[in-house]
Every structure is written in C-alpha cells, then in structure tokens.
N, CA, C and O atoms as a MOPAC input file, in Angstrom:
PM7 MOZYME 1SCF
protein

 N      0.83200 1    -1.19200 1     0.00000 1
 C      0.00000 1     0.00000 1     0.00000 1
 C      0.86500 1     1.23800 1     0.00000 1
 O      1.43200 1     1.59900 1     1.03100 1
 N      1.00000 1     2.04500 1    -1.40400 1
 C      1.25700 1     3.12700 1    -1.14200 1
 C      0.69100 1     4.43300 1    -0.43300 1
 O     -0.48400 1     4.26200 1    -0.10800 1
 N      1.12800 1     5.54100 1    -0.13700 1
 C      0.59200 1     6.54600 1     0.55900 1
 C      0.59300 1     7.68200 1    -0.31400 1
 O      1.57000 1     7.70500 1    -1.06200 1
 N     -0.35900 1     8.79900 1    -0.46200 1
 C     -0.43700 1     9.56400 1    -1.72100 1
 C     -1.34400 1    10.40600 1    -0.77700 1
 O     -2.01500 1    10.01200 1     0.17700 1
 N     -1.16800 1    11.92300 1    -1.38300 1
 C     -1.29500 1    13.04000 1    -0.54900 1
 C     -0.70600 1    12.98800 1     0.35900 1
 O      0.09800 1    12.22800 1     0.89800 1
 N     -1.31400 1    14.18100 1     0.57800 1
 C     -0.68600 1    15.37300 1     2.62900 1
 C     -1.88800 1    14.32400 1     3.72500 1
 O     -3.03900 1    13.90200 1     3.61300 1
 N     -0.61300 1    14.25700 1     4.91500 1
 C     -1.59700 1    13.45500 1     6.26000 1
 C     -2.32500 1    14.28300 1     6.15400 1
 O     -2.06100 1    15.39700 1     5.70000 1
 N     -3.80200 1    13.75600 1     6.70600 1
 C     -4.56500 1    14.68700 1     7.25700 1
 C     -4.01500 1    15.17900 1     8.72900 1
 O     -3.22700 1    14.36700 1     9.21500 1
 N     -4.24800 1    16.24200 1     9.46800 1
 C     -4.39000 1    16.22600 1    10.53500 1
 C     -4.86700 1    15.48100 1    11.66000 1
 O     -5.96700 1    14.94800 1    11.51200 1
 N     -4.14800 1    15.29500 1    12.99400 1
 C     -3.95800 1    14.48500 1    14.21300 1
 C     -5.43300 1    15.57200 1    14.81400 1
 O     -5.48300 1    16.77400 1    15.07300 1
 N     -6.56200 1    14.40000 1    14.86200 1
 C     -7.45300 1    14.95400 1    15.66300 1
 C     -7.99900 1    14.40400 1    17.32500 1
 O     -8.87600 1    13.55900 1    17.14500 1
 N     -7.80800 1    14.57500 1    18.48100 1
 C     -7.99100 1    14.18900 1    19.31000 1
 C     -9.55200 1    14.24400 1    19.56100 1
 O    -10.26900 1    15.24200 1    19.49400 1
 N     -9.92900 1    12.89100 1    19.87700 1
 C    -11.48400 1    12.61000 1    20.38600 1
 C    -11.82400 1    12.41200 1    21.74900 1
 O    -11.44700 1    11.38500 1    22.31200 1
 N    -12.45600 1    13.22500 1    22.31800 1
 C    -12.52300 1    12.82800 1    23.76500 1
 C    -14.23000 1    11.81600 1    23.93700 1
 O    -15.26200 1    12.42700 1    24.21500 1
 N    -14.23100 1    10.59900 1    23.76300 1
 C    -15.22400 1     9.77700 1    23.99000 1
 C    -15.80100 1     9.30000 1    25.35400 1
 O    -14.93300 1     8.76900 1    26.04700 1
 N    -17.09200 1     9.35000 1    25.95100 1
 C    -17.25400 1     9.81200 1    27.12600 1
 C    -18.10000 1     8.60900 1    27.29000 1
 O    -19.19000 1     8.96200 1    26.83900 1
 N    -18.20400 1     7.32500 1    27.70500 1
 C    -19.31600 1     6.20100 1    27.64000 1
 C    -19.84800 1     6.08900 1    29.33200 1
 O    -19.10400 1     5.86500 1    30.28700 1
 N    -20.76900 1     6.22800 1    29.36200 1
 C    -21.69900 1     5.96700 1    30.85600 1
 C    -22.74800 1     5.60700 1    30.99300 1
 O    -23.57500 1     5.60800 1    30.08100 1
 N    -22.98900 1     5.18800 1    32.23800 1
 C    -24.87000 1     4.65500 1    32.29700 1
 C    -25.58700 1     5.70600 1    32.63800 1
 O    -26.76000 1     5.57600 1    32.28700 1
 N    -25.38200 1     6.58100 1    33.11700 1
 C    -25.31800 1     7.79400 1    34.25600 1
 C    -26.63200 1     8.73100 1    33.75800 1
 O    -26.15100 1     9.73800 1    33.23900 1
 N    -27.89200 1     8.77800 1    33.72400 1
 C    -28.67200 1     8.84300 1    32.78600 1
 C    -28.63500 1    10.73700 1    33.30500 1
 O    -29.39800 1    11.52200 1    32.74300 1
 N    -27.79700 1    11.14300 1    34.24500 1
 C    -27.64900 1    12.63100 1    34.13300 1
 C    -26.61900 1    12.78700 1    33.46000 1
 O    -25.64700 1    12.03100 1    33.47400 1
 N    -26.81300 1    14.33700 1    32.45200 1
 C    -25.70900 1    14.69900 1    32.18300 1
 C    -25.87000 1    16.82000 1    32.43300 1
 O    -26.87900 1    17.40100 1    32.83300 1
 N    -24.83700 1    17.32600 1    32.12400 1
 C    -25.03000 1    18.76900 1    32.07800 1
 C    -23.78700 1    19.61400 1    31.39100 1
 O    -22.59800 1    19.44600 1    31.66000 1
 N    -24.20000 1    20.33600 1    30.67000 1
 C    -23.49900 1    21.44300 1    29.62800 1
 C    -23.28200 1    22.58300 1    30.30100 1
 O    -24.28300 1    23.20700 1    30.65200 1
 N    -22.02400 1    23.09000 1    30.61900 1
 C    -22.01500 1    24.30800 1    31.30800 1
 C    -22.24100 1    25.44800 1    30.35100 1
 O    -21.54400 1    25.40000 1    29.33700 1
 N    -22.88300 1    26.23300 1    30.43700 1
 C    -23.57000 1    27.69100 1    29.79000 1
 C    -22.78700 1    28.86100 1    30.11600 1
 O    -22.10300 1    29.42900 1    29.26400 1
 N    -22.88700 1    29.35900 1    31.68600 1
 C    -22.28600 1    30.73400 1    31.63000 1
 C    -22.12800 1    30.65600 1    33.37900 1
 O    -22.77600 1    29.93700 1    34.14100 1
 N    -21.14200 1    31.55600 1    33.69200 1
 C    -20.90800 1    31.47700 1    35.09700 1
 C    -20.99600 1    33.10000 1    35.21900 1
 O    -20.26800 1    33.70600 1    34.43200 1
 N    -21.76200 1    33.85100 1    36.06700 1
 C    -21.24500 1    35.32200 1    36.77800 1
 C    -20.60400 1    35.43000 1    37.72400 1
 O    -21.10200 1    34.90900 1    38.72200 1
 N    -19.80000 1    35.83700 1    37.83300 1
 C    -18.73400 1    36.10300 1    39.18500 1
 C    -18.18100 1    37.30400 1    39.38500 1
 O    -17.95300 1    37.77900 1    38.27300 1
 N    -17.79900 1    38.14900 1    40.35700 1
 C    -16.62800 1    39.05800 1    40.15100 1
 C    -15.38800 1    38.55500 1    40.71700 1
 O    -15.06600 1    37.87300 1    41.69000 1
 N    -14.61800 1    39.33900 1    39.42500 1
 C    -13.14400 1    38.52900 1    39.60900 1
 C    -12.42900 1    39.31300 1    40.64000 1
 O    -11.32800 1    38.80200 1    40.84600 1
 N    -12.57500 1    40.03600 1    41.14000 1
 C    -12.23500 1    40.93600 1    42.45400 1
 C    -12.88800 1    41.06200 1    43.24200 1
 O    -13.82700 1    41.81600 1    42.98600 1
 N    -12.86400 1    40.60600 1    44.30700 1
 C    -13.35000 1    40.38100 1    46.20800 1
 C    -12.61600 1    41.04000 1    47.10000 1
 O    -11.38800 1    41.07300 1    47.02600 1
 N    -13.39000 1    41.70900 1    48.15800 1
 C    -12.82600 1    41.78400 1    49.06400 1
 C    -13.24600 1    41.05700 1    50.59100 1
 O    -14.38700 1    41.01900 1    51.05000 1
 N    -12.08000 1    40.53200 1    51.19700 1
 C    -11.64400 1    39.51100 1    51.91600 1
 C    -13.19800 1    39.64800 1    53.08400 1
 O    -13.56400 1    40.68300 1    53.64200 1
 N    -13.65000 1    38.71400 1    53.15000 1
 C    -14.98500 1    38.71600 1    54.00500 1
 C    -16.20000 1    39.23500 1    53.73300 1
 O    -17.09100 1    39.40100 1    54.56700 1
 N    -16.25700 1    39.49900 1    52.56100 1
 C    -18.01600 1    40.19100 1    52.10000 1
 C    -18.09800 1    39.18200 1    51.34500 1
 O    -17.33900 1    38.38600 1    50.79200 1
 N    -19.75500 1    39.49000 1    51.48900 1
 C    -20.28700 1    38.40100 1    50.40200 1
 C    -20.82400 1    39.33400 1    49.16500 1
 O    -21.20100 1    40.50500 1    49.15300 1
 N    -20.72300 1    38.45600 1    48.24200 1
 C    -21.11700 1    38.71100 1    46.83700 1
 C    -22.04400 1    37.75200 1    45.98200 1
 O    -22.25300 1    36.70000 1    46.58700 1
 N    -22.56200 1    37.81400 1    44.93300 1
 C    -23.51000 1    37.29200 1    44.85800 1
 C    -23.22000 1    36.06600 1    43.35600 1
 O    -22.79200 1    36.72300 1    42.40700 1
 N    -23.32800 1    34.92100 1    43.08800 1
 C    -22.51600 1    34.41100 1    41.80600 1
 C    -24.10600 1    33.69100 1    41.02900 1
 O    -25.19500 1    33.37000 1    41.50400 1
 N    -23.65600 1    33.67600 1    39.96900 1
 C    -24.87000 1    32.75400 1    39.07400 1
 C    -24.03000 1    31.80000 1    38.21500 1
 O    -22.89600 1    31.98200 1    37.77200 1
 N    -24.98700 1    30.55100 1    38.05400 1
 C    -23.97900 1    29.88200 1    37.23000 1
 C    -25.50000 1    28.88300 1    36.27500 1
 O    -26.55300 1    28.41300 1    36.70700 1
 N    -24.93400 1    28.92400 1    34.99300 1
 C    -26.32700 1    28.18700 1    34.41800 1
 C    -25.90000 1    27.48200 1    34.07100 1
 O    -24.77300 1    27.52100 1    33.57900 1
 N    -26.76200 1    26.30400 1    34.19100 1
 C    -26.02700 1    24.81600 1    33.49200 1
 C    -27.36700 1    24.34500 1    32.50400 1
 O    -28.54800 1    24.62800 1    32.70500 1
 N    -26.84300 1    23.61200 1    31.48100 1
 C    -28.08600 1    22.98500 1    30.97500 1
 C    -28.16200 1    21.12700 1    31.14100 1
 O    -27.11200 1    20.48700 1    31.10200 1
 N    -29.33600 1    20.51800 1    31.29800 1
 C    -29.71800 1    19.44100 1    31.64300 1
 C    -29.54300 1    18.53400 1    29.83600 1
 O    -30.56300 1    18.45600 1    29.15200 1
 N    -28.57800 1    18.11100 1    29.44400 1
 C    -28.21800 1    17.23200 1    28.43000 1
 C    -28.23000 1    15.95500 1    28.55100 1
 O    -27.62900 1    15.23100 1    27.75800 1
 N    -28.92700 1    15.49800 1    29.57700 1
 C    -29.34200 1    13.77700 1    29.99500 1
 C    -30.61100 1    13.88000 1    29.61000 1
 O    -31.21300 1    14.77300 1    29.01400 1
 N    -31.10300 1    12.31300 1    30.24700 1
 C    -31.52800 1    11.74500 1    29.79500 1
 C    -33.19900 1    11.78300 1    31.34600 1
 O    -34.20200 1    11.07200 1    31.28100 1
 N    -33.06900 1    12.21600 1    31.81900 1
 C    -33.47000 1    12.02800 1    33.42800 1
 C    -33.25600 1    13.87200 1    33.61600 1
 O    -32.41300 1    14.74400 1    33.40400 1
 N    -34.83700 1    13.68600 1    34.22900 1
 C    -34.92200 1    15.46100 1    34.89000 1
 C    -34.05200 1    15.39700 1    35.85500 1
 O    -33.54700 1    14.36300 1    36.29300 1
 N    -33.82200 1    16.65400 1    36.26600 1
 C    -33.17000 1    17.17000 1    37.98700 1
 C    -34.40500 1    17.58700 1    38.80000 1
 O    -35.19800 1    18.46000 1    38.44800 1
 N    -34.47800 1    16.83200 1    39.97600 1
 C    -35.23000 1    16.96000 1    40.80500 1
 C    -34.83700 1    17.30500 1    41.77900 1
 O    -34.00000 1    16.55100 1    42.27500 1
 N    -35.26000 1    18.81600 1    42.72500 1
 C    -35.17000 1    18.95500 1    44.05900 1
 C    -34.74300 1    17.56000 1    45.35300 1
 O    -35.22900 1    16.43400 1    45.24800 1
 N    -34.20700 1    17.78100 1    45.98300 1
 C    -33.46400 1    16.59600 1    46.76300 1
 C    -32.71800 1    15.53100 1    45.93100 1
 O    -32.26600 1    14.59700 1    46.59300 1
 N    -32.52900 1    15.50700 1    44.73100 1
 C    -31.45100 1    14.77500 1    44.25500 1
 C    -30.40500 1    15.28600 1    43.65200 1
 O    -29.42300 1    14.56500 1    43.47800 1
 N    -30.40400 1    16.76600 1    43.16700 1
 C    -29.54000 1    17.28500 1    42.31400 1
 C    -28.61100 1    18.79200 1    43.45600 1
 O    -29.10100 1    19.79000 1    43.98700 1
 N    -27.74900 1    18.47900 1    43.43500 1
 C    -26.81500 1    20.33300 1    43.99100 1
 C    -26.24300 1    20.59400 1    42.94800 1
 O    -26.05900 1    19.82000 1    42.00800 1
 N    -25.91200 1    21.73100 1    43.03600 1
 C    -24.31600 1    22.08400 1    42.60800 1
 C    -23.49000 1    22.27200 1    43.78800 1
 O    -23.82500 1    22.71500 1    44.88600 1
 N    -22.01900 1    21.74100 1    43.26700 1
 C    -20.95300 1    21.37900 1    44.43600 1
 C    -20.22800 1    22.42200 1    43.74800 1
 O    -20.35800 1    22.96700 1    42.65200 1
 N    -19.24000 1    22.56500 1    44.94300 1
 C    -17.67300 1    23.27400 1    45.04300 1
 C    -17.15000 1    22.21700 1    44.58100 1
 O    -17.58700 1    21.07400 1    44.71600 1
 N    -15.80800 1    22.68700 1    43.78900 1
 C    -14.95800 1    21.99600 1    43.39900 1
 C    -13.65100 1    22.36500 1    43.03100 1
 O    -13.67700 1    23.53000 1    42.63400 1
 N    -12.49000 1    21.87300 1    42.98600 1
 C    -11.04400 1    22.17100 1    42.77400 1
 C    -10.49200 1    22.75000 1    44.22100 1
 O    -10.00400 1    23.88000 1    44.23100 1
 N    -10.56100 1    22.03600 1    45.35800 1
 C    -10.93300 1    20.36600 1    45.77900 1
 C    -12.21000 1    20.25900 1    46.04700 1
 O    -12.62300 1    21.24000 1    46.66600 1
 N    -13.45000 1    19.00700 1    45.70400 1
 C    -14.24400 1    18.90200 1    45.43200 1
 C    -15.11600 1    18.94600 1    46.84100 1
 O    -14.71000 1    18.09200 1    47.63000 1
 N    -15.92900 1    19.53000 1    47.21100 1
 C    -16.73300 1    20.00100 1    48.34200 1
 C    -16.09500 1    20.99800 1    49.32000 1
 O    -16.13500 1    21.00900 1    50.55000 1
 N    -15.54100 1    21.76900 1    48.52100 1
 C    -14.42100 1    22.66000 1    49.67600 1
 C    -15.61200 1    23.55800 1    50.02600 1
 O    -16.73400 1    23.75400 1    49.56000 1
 N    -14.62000 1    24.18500 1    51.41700 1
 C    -15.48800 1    25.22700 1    51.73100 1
 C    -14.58300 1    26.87600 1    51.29100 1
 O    -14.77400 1    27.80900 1    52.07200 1
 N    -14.16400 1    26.98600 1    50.73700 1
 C    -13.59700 1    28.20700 1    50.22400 1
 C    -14.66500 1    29.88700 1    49.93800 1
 O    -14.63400 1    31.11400 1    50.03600 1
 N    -15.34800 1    28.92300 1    49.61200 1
 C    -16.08600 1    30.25800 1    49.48300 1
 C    -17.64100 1    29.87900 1    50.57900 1
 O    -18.81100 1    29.72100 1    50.23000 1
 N    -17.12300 1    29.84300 1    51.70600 1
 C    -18.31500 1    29.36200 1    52.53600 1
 C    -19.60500 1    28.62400 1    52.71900 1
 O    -20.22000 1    28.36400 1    53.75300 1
 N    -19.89400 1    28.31800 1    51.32500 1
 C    -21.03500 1    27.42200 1    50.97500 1
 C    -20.47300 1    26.32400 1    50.26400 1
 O    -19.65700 1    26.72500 1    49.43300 1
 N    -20.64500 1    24.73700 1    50.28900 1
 C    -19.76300 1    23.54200 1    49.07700 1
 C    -20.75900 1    22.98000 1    48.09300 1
 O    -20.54500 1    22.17700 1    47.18500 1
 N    -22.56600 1    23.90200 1    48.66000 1
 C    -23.51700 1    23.01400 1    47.99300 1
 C    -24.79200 1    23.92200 1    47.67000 1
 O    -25.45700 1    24.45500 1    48.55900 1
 N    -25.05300 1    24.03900 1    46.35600 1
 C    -26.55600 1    24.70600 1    45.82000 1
 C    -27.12300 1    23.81900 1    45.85000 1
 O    -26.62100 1    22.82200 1    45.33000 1
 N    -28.53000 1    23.71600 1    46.50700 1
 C    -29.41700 1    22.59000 1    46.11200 1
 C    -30.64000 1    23.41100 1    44.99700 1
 O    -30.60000 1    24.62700 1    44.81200 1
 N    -31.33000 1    22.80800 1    44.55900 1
 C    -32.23400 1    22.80000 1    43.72400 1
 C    -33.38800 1    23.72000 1    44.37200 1
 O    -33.38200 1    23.68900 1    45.60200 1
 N    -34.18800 1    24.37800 1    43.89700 1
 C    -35.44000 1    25.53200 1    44.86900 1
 C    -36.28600 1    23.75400 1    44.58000 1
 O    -36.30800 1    22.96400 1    43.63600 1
 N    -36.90700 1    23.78400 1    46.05200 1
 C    -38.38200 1    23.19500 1    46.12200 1
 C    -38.95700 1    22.40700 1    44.79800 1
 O    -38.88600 1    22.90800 1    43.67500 1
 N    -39.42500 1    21.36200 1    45.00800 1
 C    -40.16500 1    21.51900 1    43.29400 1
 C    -40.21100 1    21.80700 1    42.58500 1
 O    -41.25700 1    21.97700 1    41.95800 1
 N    -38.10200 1    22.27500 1    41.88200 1
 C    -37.40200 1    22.24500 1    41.02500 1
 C    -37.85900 1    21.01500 1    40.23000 1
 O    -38.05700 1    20.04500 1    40.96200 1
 N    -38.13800 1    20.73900 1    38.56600 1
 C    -38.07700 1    19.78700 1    37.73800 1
 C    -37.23400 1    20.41900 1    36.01500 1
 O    -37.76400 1    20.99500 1    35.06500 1
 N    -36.24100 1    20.12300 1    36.16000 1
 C    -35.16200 1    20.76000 1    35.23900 1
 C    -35.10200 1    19.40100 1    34.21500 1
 O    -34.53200 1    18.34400 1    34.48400 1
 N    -35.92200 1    19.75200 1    32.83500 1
 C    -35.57300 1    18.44700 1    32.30400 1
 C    -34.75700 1    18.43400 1    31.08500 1
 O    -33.84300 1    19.22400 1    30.84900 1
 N    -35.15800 1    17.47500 1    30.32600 1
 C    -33.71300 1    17.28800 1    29.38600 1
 C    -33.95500 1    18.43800 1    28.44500 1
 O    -35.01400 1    18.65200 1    27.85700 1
 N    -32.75800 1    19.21500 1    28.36400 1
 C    -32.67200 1    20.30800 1    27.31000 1
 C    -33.37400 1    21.17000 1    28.02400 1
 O    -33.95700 1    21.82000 1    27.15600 1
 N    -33.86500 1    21.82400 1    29.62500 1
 C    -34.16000 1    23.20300 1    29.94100 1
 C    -32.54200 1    23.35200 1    30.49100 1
 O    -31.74400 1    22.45800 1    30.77500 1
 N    -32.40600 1    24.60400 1    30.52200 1
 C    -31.94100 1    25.28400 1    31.43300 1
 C    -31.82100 1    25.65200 1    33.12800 1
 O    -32.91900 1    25.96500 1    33.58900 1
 N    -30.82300 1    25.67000 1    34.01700 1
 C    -31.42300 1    25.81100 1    35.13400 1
 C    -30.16200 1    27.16800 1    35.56400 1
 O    -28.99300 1    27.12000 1    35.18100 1
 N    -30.62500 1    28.06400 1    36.23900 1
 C    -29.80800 1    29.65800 1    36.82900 1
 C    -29.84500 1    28.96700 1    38.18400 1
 O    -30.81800 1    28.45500 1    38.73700 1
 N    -28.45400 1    29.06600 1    38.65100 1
 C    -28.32700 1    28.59000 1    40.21100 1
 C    -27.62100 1    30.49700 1    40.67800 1
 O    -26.56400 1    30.98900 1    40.28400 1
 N    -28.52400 1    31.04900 1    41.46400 1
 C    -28.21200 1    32.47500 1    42.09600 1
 C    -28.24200 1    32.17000 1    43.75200 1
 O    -29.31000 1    32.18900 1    44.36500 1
 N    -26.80900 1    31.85600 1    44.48700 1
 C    -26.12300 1    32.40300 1    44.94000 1
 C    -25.12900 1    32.92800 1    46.02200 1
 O    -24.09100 1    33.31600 1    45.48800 1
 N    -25.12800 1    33.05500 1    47.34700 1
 C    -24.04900 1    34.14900 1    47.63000 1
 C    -23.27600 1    33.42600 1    48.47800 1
 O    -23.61800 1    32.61300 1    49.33600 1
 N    -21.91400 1    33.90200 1    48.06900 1
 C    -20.51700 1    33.17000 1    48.57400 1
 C    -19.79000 1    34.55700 1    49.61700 1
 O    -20.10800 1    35.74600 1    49.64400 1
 N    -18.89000 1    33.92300 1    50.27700 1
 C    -18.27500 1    34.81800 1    51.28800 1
 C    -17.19500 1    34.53800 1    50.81400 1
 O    -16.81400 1    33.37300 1    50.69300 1
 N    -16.26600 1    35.92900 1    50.33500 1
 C    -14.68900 1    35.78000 1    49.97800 1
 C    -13.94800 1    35.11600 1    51.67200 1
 O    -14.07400 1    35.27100 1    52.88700 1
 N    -13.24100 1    34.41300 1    50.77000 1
 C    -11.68900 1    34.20700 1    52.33800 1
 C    -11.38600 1    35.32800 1    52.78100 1
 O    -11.23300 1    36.36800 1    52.14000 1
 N    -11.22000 1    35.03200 1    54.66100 1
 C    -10.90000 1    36.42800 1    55.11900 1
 C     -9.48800 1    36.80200 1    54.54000 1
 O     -9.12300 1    37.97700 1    54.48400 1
 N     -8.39500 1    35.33400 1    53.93900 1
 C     -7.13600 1    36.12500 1    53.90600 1
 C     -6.97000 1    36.63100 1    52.20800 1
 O     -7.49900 1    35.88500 1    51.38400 1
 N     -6.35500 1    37.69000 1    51.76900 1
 C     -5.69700 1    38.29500 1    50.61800 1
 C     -5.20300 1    36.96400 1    49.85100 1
 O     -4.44000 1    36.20000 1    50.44300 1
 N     -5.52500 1    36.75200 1    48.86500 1
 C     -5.27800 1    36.02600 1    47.84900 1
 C     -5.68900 1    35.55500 1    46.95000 1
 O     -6.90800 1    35.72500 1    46.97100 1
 N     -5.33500 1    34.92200 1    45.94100 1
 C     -5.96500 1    34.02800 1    44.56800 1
 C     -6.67400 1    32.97200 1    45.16100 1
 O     -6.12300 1    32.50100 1    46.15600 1
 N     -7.65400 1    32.51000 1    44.85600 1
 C     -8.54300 1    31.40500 1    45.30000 1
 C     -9.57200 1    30.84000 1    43.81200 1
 O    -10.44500 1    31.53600 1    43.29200 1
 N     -9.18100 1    29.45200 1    43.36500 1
 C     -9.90700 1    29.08800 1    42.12400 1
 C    -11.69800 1    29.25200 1    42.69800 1
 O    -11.87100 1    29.79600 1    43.78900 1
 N    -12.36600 1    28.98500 1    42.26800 1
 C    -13.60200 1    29.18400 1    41.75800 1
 C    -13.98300 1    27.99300 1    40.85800 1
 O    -13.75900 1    28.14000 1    39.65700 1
 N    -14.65800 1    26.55500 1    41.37400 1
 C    -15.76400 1    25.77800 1    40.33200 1
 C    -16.35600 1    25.37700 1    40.64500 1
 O    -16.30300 1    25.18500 1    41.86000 1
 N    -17.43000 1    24.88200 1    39.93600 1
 C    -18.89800 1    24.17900 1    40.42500 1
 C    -19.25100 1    23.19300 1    39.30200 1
 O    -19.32200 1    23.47500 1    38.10600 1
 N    -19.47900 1    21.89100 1    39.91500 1
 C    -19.75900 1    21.03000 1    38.96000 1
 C    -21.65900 1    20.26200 1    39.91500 1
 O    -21.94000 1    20.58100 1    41.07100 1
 N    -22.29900 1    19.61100 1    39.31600 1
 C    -23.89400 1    19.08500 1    39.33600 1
 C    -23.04900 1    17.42500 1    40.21300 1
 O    -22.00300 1    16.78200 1    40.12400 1
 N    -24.08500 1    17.40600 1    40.84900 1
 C    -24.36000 1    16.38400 1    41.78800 1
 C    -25.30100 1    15.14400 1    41.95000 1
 O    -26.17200 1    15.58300 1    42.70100 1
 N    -25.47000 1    14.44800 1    41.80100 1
 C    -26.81200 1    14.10600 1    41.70300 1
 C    -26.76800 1    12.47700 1    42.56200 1
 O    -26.11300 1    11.51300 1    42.16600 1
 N    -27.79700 1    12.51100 1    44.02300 1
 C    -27.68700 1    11.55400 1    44.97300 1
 C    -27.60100 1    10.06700 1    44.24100 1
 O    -28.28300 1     9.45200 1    43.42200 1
 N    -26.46200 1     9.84800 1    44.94400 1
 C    -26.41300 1     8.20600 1    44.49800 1
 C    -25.81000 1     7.88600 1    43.44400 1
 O    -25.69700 1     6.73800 1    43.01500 1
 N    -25.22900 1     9.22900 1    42.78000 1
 C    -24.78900 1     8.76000 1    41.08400 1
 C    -23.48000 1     9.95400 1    41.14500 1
 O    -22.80800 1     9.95300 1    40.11300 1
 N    -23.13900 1    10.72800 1    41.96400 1
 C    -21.98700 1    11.47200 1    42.35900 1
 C    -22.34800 1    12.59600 1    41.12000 1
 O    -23.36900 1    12.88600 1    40.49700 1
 N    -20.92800 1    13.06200 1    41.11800 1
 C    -20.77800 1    14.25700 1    39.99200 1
 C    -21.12700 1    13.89800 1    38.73000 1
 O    -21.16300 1    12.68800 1    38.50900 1
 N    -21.47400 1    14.87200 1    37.57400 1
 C    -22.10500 1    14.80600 1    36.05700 1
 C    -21.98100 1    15.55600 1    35.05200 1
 O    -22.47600 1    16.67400 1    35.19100 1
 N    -21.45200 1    15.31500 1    34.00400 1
 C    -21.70300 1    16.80100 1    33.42000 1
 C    -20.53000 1    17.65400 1    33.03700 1
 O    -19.56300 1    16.89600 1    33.11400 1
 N    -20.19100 1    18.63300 1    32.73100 1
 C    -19.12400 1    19.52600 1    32.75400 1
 C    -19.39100 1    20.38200 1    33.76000 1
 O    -20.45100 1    20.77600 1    34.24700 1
 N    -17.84500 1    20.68800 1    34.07600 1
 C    -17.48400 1    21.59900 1    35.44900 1
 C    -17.83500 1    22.95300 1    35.07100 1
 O    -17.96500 1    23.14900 1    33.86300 1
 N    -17.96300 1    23.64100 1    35.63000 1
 C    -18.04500 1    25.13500 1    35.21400 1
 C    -16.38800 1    25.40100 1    35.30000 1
 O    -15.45400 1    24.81300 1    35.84500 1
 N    -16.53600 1    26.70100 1    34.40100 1
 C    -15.12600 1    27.06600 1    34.04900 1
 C    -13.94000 1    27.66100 1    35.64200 1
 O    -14.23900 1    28.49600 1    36.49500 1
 N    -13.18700 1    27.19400 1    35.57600 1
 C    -12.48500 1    27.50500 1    37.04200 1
 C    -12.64600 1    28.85800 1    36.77800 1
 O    -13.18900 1    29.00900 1    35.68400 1
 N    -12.42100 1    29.78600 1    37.28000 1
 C    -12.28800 1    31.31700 1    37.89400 1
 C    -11.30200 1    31.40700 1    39.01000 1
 O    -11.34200 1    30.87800 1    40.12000 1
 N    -10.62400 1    32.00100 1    38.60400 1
 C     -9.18500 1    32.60200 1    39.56900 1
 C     -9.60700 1    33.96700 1    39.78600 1
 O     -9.63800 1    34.96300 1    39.06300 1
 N    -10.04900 1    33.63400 1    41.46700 1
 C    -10.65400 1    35.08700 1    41.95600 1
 C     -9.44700 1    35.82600 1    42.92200 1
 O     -8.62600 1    35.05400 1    43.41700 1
 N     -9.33300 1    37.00600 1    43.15500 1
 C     -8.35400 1    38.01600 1    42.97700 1
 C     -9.01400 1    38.33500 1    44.62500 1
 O    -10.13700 1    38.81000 1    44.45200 1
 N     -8.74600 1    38.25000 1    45.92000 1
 C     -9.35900 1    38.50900 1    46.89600 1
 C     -8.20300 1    39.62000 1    47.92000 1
 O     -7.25800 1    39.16500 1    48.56600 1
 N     -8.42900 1    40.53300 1    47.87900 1
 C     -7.91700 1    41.66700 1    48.62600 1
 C     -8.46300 1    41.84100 1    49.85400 1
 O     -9.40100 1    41.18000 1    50.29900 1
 N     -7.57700 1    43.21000 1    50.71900 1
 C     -7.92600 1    43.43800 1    51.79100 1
 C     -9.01700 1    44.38200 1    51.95800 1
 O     -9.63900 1    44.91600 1    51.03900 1
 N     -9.17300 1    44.52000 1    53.01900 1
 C    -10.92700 1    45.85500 1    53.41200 1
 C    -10.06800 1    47.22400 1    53.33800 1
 O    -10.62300 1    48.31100 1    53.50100 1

C-alpha cells in the first residue's frame, strides 16, 4: 500500500461512555473577579440538563470543586429551589451568595452538578481565579 497526498491532521477525540442517565453542559458562570476579603457577593452559574433524566429537588446540587466540596467560598452546595423539575434540554440559573476568604489572595472558583447516588455529572463550570484583597 502506497501513501499519496498530505496526512490529514492528528485529531484528538474525547469519547465519554456511561450509564449515568444525568448529564449537564455548562452555559455561563457570573462572578466578580475581584473580592474583598470577608463580604459576600452574589454568583450565578447556568447549566443545561443534556441527559436523559430530569433534575429533581433533593437529588440534584451544585458542588464546590477544585478540591471537590471545599469550603472556600463558605457554601460547598446549591441545592435545587423546592419543586425544582429541570428536564432534558431546559436550562437551570443557580443564584447564589458566597463569602470571599478572610485572607488576601488568589482562590480558584468551580462548580460542577451532583446528583444523589450517582456522584458528579456533566461539565465543570469554568475555574475562575478570583483576585481577593484586603478591606
């Protein structure tokens, strides 16, 4: 077998196989990238529901992550409002409020979906390297 033409290009596939009938698409995160050390501020983060299986109140949070349930920004867990039903292909706005670290420094920022009994799902929200100053 000869070879004739230019290689194509080296394309990397990231193939993802699970039973896991949740999944989630990260959309958009609000944050401010500048804090100061002990106030709270207010964050939104939208994810969309790309499974297969709604999100239901008492089974679904959003977690802290990068290390995964930290408490860095004083809260490690959004749960779902009440008789939340987020199904495949809606949208869901998780609003909110975190307490910067009392000390001056860089502190990452992520949140990835939860869901009881079946752990984390989905894509992470984008890390954020938050910028935390003094009063």
């Amino acid at each position: 077998n000869e070879k004739f033409g230019a290689s194509s290009p080296l394309v990397n596939l990231r193939i993802e196989v699970t039973n896991n009938p949740y999944q989630a698409e990260f959309v958009y995160q609000k944050v401010r990238q500048t804090m100061v050390a002990g106030k709270q501020y207010k964050v939104t983060v939208m994810m969309k529901n790309t499974g297969q299986q709604a999100w239901r109140d008492q089974k679904v949070s959003l977690v802290s992550q990068d290390p995964p349930n930290n408490l860095t920004w004083f809260i490690n867990a959004v749960d779902l409002n009440e008789n939340d039903r987020i199904n495949p292909g809606d949208m869901k706005g998780f609003t909110f409020v975190v307490v910067a670290p009392t000390e001056p420094g860089v502190y990452s920022m992520q949140w990835q979906l939860s869901a009881q009994g079946k752990g984390f799902f989905g894509q992470p929200t984008k890390a954020s390297q938050i910028r935390v100053i003094a009063e």
